[in-house]
Coordinates of C-alpha atoms in Angstrom, one line a residue:
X1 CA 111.0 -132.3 -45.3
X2 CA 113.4 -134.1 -47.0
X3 CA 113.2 -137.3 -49.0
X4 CA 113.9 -140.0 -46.2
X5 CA 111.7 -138.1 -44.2
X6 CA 108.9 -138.4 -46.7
X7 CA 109.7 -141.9 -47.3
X8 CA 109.8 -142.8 -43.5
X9 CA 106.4 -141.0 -43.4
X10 CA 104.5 -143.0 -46.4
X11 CA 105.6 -146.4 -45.0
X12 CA 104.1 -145.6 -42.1
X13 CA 100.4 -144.8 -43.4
X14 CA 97.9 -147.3 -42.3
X15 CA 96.1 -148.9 -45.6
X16 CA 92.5 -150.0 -45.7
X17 CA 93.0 -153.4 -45.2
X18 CA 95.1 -153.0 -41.5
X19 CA 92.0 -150.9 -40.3
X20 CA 89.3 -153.5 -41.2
X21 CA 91.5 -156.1 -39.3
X22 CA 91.8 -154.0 -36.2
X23 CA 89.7 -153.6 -33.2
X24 CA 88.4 -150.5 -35.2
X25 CA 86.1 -153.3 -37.0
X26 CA 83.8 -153.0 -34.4
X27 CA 82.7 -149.7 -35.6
X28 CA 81.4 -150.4 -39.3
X29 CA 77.9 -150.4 -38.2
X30 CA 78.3 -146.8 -36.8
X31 CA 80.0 -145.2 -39.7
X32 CA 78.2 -144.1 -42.1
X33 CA 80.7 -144.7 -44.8
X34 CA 83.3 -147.5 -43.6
X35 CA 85.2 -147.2 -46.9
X36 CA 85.6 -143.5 -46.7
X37 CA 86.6 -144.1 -43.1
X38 CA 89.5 -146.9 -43.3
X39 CA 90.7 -144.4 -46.4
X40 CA 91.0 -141.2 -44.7
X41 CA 92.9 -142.7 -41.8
X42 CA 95.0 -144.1 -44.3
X43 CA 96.2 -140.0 -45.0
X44 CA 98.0 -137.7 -43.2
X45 CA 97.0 -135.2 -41.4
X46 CA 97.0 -131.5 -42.2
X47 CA 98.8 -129.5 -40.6
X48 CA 96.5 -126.4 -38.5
X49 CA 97.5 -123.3 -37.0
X50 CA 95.7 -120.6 -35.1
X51 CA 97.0 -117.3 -34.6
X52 CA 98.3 -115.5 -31.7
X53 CA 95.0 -113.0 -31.1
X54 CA 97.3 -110.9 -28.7
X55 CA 99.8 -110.6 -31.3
X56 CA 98.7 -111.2 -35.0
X57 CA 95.7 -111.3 -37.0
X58 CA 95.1 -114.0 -38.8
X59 CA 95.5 -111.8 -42.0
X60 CA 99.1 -110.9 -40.9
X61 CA 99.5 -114.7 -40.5
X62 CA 98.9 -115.9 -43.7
X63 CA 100.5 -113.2 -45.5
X64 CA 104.1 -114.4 -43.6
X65 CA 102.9 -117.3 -45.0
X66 CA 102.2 -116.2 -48.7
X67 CA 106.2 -114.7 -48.6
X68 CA 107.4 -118.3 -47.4
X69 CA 105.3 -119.5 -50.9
X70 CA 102.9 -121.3 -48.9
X71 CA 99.0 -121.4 -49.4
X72 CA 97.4 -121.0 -46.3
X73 CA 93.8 -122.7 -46.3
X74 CA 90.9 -121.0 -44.0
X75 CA 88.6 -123.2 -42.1
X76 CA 85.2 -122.5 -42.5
X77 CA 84.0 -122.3 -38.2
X78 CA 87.2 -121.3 -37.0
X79 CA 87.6 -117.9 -38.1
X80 CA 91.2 -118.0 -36.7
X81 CA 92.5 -121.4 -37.9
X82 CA 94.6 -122.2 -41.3
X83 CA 95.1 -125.4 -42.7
X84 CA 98.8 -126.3 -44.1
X85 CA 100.0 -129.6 -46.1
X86 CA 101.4 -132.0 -43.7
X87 CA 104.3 -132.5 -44.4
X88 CA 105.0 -128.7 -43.2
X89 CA 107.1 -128.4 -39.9
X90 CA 105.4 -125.4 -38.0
X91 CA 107.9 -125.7 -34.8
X92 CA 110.5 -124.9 -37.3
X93 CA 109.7 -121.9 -38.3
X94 CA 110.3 -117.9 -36.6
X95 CA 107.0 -116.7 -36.1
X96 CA 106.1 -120.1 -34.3
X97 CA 109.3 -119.8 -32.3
X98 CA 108.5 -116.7 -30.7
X99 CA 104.5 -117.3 -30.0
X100 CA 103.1 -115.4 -33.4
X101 CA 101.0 -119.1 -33.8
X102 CA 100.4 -122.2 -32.4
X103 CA 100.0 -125.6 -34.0
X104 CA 96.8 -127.4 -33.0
X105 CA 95.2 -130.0 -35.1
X106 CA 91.4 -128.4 -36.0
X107 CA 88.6 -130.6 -34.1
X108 CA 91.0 -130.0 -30.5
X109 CA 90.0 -126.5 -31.6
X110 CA 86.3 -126.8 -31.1
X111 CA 85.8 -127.7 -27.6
X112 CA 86.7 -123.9 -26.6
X113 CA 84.5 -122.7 -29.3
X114 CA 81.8 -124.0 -27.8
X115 CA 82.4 -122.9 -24.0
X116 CA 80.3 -119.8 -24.3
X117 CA 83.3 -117.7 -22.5
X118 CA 83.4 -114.2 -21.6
X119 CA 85.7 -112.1 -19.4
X120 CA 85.4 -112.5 -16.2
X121 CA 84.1 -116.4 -15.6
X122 CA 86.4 -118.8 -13.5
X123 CA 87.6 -121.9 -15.3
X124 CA 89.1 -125.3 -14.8
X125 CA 90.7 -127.1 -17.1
X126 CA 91.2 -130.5 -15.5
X127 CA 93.4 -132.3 -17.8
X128 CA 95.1 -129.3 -19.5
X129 CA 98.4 -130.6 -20.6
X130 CA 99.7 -129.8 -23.5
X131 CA 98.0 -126.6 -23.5
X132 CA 96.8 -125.6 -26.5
X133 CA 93.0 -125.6 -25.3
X134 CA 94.2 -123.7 -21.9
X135 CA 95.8 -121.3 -24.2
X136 CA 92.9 -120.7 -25.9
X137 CA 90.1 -120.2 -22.9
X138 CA 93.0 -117.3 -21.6
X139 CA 92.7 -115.7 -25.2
X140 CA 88.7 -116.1 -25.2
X141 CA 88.8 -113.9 -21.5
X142 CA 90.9 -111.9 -23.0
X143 CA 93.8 -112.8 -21.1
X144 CA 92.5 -111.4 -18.0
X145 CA 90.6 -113.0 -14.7
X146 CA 91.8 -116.4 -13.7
X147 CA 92.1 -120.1 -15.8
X148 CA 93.5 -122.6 -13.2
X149 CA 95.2 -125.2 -15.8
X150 CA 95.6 -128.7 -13.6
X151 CA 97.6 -131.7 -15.0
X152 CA 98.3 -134.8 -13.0
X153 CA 101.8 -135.3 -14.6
X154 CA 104.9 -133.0 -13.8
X155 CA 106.3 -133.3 -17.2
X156 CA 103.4 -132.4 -19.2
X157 CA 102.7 -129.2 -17.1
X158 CA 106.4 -128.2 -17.6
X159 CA 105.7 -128.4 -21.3
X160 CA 102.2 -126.9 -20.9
X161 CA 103.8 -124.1 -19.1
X162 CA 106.5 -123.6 -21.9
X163 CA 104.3 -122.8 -24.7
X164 CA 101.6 -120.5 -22.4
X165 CA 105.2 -119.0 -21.6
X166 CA 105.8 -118.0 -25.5
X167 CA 102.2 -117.6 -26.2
X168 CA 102.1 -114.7 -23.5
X169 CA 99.3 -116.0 -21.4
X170 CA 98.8 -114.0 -17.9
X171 CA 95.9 -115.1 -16.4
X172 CA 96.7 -119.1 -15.9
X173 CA 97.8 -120.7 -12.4
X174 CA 98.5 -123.9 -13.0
X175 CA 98.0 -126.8 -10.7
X176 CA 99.8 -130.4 -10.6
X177 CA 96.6 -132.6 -9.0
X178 CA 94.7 -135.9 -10.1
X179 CA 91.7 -134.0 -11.3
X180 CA 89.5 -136.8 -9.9
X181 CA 90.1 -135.7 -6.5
X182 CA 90.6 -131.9 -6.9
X183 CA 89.9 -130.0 -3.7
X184 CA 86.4 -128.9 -2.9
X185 CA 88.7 -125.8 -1.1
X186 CA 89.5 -124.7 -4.6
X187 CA 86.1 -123.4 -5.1
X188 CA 83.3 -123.8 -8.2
X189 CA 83.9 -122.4 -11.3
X190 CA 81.8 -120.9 -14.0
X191 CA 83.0 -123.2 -17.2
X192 CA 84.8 -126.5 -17.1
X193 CA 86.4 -128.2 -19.7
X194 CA 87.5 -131.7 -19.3
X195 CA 89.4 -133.5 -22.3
X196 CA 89.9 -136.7 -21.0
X197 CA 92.1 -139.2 -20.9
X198 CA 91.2 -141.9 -23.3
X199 CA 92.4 -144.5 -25.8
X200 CA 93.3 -142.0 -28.5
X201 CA 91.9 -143.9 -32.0
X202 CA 91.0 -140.4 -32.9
X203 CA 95.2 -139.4 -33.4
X204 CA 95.8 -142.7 -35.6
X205 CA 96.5 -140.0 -38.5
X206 CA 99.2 -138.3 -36.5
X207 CA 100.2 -141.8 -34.9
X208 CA 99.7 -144.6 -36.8
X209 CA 101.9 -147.0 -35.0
X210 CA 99.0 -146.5 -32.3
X211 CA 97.1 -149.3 -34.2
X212 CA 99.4 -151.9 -32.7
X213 CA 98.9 -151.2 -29.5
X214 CA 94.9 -151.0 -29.4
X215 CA 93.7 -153.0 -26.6
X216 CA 90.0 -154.3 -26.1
X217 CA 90.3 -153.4 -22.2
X218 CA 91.4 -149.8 -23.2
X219 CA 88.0 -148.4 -23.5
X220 CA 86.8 -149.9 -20.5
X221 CA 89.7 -148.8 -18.2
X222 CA 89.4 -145.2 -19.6
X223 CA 85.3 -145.7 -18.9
X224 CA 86.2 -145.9 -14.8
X225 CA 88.3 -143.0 -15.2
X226 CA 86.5 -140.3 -17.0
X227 CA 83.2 -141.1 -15.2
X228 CA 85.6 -140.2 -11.7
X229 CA 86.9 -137.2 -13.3
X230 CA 83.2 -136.1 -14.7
X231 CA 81.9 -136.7 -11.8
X232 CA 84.3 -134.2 -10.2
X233 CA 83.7 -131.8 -13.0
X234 CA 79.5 -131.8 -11.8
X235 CA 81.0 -131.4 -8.5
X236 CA 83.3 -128.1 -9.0
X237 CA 81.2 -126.7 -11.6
X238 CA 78.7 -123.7 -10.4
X239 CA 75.2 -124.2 -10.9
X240 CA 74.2 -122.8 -14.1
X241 CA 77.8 -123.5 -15.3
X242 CA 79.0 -125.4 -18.2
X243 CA 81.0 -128.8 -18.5
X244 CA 82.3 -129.4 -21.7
X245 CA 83.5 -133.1 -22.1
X246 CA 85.7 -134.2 -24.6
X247 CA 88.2 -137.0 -26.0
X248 CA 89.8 -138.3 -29.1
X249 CA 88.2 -141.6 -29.5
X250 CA 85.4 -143.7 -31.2
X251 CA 84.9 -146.2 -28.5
X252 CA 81.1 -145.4 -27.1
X253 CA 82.4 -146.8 -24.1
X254 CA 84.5 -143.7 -23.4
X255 CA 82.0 -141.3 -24.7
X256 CA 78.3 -141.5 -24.8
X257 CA 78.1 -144.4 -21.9
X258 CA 80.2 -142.1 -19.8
X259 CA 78.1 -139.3 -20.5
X260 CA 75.1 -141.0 -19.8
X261 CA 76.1 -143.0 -16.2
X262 CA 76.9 -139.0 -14.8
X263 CA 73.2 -137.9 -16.1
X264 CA 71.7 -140.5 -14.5
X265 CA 73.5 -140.1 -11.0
X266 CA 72.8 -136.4 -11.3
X267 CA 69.0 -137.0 -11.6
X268 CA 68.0 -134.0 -13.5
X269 CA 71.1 -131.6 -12.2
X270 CA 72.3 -131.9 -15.2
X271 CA 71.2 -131.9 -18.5
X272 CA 73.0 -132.0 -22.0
X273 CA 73.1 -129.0 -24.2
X274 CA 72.3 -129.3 -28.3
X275 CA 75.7 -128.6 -30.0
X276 CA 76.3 -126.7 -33.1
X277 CA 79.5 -126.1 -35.5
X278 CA 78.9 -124.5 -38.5
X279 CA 81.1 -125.3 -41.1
X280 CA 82.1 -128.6 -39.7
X281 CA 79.7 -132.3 -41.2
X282 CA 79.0 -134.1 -37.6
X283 CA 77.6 -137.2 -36.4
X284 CA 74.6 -137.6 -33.9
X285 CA 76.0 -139.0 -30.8
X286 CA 75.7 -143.3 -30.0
X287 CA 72.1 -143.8 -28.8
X288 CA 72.4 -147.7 -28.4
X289 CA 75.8 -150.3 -28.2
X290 CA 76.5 -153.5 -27.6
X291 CA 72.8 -154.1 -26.6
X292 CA 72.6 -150.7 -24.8
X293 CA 70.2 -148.3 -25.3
X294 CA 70.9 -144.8 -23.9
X295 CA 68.1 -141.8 -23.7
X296 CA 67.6 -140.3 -26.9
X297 CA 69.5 -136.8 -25.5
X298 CA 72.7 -138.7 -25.9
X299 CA 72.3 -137.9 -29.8
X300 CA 72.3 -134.3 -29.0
X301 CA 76.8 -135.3 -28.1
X302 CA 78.7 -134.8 -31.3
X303 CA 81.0 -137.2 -33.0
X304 CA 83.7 -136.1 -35.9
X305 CA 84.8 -139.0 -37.8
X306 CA 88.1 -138.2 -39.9
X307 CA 86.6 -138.6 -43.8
X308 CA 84.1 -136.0 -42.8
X309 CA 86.1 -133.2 -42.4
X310 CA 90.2 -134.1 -43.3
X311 CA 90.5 -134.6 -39.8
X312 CA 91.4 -136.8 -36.8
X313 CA 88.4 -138.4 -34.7
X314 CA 86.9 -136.5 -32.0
X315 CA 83.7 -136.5 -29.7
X316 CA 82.3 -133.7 -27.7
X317 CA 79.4 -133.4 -25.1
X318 CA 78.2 -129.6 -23.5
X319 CA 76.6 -130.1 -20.0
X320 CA 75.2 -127.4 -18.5
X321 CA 74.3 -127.6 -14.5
X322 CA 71.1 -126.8 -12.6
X323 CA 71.4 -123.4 -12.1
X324 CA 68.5 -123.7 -9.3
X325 CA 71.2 -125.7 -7.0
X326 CA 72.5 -123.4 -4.1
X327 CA 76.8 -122.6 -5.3
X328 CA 79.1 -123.1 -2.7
X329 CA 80.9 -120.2 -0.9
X330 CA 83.7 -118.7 -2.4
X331 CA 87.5 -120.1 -2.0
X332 CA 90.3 -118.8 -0.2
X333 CA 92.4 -116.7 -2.5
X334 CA 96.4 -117.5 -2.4
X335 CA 98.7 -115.1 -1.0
X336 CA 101.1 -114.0 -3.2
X337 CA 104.1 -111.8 -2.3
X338 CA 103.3 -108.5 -4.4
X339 CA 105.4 -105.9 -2.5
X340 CA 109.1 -104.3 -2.6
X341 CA 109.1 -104.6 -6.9
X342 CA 108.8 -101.3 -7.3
X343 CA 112.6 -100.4 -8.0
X344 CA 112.7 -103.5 -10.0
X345 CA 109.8 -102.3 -12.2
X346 CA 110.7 -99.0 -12.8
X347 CA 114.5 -100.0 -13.6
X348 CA 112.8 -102.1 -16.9
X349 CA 110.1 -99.1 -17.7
X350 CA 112.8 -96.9 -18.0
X351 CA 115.6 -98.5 -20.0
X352 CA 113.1 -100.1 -22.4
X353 CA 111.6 -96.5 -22.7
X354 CA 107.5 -97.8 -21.4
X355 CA 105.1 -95.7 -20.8
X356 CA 104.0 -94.5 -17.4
X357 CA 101.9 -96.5 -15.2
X358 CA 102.5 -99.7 -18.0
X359 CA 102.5 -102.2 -14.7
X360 CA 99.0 -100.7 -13.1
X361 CA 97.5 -103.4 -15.7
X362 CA 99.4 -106.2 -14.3
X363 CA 99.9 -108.0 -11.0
X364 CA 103.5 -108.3 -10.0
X365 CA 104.8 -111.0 -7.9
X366 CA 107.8 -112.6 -6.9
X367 CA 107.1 -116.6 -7.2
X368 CA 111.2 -117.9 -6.8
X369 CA 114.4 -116.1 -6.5
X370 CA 114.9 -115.6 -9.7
X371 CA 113.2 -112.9 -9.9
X372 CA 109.3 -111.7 -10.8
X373 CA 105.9 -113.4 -12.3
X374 CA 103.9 -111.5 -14.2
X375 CA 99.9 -112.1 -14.1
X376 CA 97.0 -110.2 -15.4
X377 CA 95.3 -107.4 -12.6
X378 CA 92.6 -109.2 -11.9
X379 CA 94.2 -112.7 -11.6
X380 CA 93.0 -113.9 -8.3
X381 CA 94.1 -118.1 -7.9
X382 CA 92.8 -120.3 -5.2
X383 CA 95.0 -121.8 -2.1
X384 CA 94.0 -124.9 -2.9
X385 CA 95.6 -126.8 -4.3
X386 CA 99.1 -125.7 -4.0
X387 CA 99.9 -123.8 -7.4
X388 CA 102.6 -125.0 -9.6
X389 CA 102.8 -121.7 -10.8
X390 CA 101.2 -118.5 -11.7
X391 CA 101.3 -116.5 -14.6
X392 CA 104.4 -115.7 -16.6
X393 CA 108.3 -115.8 -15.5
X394 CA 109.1 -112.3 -17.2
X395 CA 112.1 -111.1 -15.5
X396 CA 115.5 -112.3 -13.8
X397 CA 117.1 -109.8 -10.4
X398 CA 119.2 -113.0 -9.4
X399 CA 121.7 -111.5 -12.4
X400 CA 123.6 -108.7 -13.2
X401 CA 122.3 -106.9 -14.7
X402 CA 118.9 -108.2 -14.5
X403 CA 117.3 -108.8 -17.6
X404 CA 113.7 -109.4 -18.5
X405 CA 113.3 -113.4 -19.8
X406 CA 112.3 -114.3 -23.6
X407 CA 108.8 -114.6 -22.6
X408 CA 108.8 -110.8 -20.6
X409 CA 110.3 -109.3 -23.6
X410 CA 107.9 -111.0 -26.0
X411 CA 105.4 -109.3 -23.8
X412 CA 106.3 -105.9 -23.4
X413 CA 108.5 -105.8 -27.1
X414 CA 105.5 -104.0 -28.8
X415 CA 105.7 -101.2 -26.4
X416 CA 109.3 -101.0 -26.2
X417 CA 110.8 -97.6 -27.6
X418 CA 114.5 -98.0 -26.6
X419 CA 117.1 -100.6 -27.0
X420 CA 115.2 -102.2 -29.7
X421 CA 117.3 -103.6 -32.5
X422 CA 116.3 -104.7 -36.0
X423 CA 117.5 -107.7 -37.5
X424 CA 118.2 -108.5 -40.9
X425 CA 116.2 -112.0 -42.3
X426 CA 120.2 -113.4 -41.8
X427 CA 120.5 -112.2 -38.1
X428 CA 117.3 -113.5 -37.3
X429 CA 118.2 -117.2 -38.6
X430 CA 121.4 -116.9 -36.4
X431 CA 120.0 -115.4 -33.7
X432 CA 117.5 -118.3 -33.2
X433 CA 119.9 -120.7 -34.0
X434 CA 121.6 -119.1 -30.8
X435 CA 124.5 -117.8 -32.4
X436 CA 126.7 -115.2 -32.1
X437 CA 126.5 -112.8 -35.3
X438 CA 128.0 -109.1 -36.2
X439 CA 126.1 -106.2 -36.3
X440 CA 126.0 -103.9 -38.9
X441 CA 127.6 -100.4 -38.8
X442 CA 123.9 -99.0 -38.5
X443 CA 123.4 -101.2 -35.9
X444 CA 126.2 -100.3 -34.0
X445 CA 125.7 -96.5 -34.6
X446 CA 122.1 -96.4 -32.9
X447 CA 122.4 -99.4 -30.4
X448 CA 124.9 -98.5 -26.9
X449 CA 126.8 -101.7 -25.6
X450 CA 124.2 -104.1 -23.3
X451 CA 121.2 -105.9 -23.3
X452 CA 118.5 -105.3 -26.4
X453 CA 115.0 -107.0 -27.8
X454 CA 115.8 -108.1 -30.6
X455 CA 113.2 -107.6 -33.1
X456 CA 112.4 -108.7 -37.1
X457 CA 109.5 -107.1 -38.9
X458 CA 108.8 -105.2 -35.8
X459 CA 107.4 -108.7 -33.9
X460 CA 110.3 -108.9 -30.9
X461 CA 111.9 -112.0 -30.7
X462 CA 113.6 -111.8 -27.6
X463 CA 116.7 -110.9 -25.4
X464 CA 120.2 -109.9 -27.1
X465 CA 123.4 -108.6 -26.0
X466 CA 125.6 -105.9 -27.6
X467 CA 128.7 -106.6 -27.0
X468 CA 131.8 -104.0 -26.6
X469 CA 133.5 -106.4 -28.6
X470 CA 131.3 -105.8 -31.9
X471 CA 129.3 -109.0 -31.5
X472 CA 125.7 -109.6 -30.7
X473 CA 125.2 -112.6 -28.5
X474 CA 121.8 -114.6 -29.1
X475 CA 119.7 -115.1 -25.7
X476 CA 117.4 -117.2 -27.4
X477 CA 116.3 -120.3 -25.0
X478 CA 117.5 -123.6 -26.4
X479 CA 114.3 -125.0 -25.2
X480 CA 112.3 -122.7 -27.7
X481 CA 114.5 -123.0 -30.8
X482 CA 113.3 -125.2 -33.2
X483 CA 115.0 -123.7 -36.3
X484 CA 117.6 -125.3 -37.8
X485 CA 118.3 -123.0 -40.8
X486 CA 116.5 -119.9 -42.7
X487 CA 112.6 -120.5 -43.5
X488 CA 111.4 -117.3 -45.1

């Protein structure tokens, strides 16, 4: 980061003073140590990463770190998770741009952690967008079975979409609905998880300009929301499924009074789950506000205030349904157009050199005509609602020749044992700056004229071509490229 940057940054922190003066005021009574509080949302926040589980261990992570002269922190209850300073810029960096990690700050970590999820449940996550959560419920099933991700905004699943697209996730359809009135047609599923909407005082770290625009009738207007999109999570959840609720605020008003107007209109259907996180100091949830006093359950919700753990503010509630209640009959699958790939399939098995049968694990479909989506075998997405997509865009027939995209070659790259080129640290800089570079005479020795996966330290990186000319032309998308210079 350089200097202006930093600068920039400082001026920007909120001091003690501006906190006690906000709205926030309203909350000394519930935090147990106000100085402490105003302080730590007066710093930064670091910066977390958790790595890819279906391409790096987190041992392999930090040691790329290590190299880069970085000291990698671990967090103690999420085994997968490192903490960085803040001031580092992961997007910038290789192994982010091609899906090795993914930035996520550490609390938006937990609500997956705490979904008890196994291969083959059905989940919904109703507000899903940017992704990081959905990414993680696909790696907890082990990429396989089906995660229908639903966001209400077009935008937002475009971008959710891109990074489940360079993380490699196969077994997400992904839905563009208000969540409030999701279809009963789409079926129950087995685990929920609902990260509402809300006012956001929890991301004053990471937005501090936020404290401006606090409004007292915030928390109230997110109230009427998330109680209609709760509701509809009791609704679409199977009986002896699990809700987990979640947002990024303090206001009670968006947390425990919401959770406690959907027990009481469920009248014992559903109840709330004790919560625990090892490693991490919590906070009981609100049991009385403003003059209301809520059933003593509601202390069993969690709250994460930022001085207790270096982090932003966070809330959590795990609901788990009756599982007496009779579950509604099972949904109408979609009908997706799996046939006539074949020559298409075999065309990218053999110049990449995979083995035999490699697509028996997958389910192959042809979602535009660009060309083919890939999902996991066992992927099976409702009718309804209409999908915004399914699975992973992983190669193009509309050209010639057809290539597979970055995100197919990411995928099959650690199988691929032809047309695989090595680059140098220097050729990897260029080639995700999308430039065109020269190969070197080993290079050209080995490697024919024509499309290669460009690889560095064995991780693939994506799509090149070898020219006749003697050049090697980058195919990196511009969309994915956040390095602007060398950062090993």
């Amino acid at each position: 980061m350089n200097q202006r940057t930093a600068r920039v940054s400082a001026a920007s922190l909120l001091r003690p003073d501006q906190i006690a003066a906000s709205w926030l005021a309203r909350y000394r009574d519930l935090v147990d140590d106000w100085d402490a509080f105003a302080e730590a949302l007066g710093r930064p926040l670091p910066v977390t990463l958790w790595a890819n589980p279906g391409r790096i261990s987190v041992a392999a992570l930090t040691e790329l770190l290590v190299e880069q002269g970085l000291s990698p922190q671990p967090i103690q209850g999420l085994p997968n998770a490192l903490n960085l300073p803040p001031e580092f810029r992961a997007g910038q960096q290789w192994w982010y741009c091609v899906g090795l990690a993914h930035a996520q700050e550490a609390v938006s970590q937990l609500p997956v952690t705490l979904m008890d999820l196994k291969p083959g449940q059905r989940v919904l996550d109703m507000c899903a967008a940017p992704g990081g959560k959905t990414a993680q419920i696909a790696f907890a099933l082990d990429n396989r079975g089906t995660v229908v991700a639903n966001d209400i905004s077009y935008a937002r699943l475009k971008a959710l979409q891109g990074n489940l697209d360079r993380l490699g996730v196969l077994n997400v359809t992904t839905t563009q609905s208000d969540a409030s009135n999701w279809p009963s047609a789409g079926g129950q599923f087995d685990r929920i998880l609902l990260d509402a909407p809300c006012s956001a005082e929890g991301t004053l770290r990471r937005h501090p300009s936020l404290l401006q625009r606090l409004d007292p009738s915030d928390a109230e207007r997110f109230g009427s929301r998330q109680r209609a999109l709760l509701r509809k999570a009791v609704q679409r959840c199977r009986p002896g499924g699990l809700i987990l609720y979640s947002t990024c605020t303090f206001a009670p008003e968006e947390n425990e009074l919401v959770v406690a107007d959907i027990l009481a209109e469920c009248d014992g259907r559903l109840r709330l789950r004790a919560i625990d996180i090892p490693g991490f100091d919590t906070a009981p949830g609100v049991t009385q506000w403003q003059g209301r006093v809520l059933p003593p359950e509601l202390a069993r919700c969690r709250r994460f205030w930022p001085h207790r753990n270096d982090t932003g503010g966070f809330f959590i509630a795990l609901l788990e349904k009756d599982a007496g209640l009779s579950p509604e009959p099972e949904p109408e699958l979609a009908t997706l157009d799996g046939d006539g790939h074949d020559e298409w399939l075999e065309g990218l098995r053999s110049k990449y050199g995979l083995p035999e049968g490699y697509w028996c694990r997958y389910r192959v479909h042809r979602q535009t005509r660009r060309g083919l989506h890939l999902m996991a075998a066992d992927h099976a997405p409702p009718a309804v609602p209409p999908a915004a997509g399914h699975g992973l865009f992983f190669h193009r027939t509309n050209v010639h020749p057809p290539k597979p995209t970055t995100s197919g070659a990411l995928l099959i790259g650690p199988e691929v044992t032809r047309f695989r080129l090595e680059l140098s640290r220097k050729q990897r800089d260029a080639y995700l700056r999308r430039e065109t570079f020269a190969p070197t005479r080993e290079q050209r020795a080995v490697h024919p004229p024509g499309q290669v996966i460009a690889s560095y330290r064995g991780y693939a990186l994506g799509i090149a071509i070898l020219h006749r000319s003697g050049v090697i032309e980058s195919q990196f998308p511009s969309r994915w490229s956040g390095q602007a210079a060398g950062t090993d």
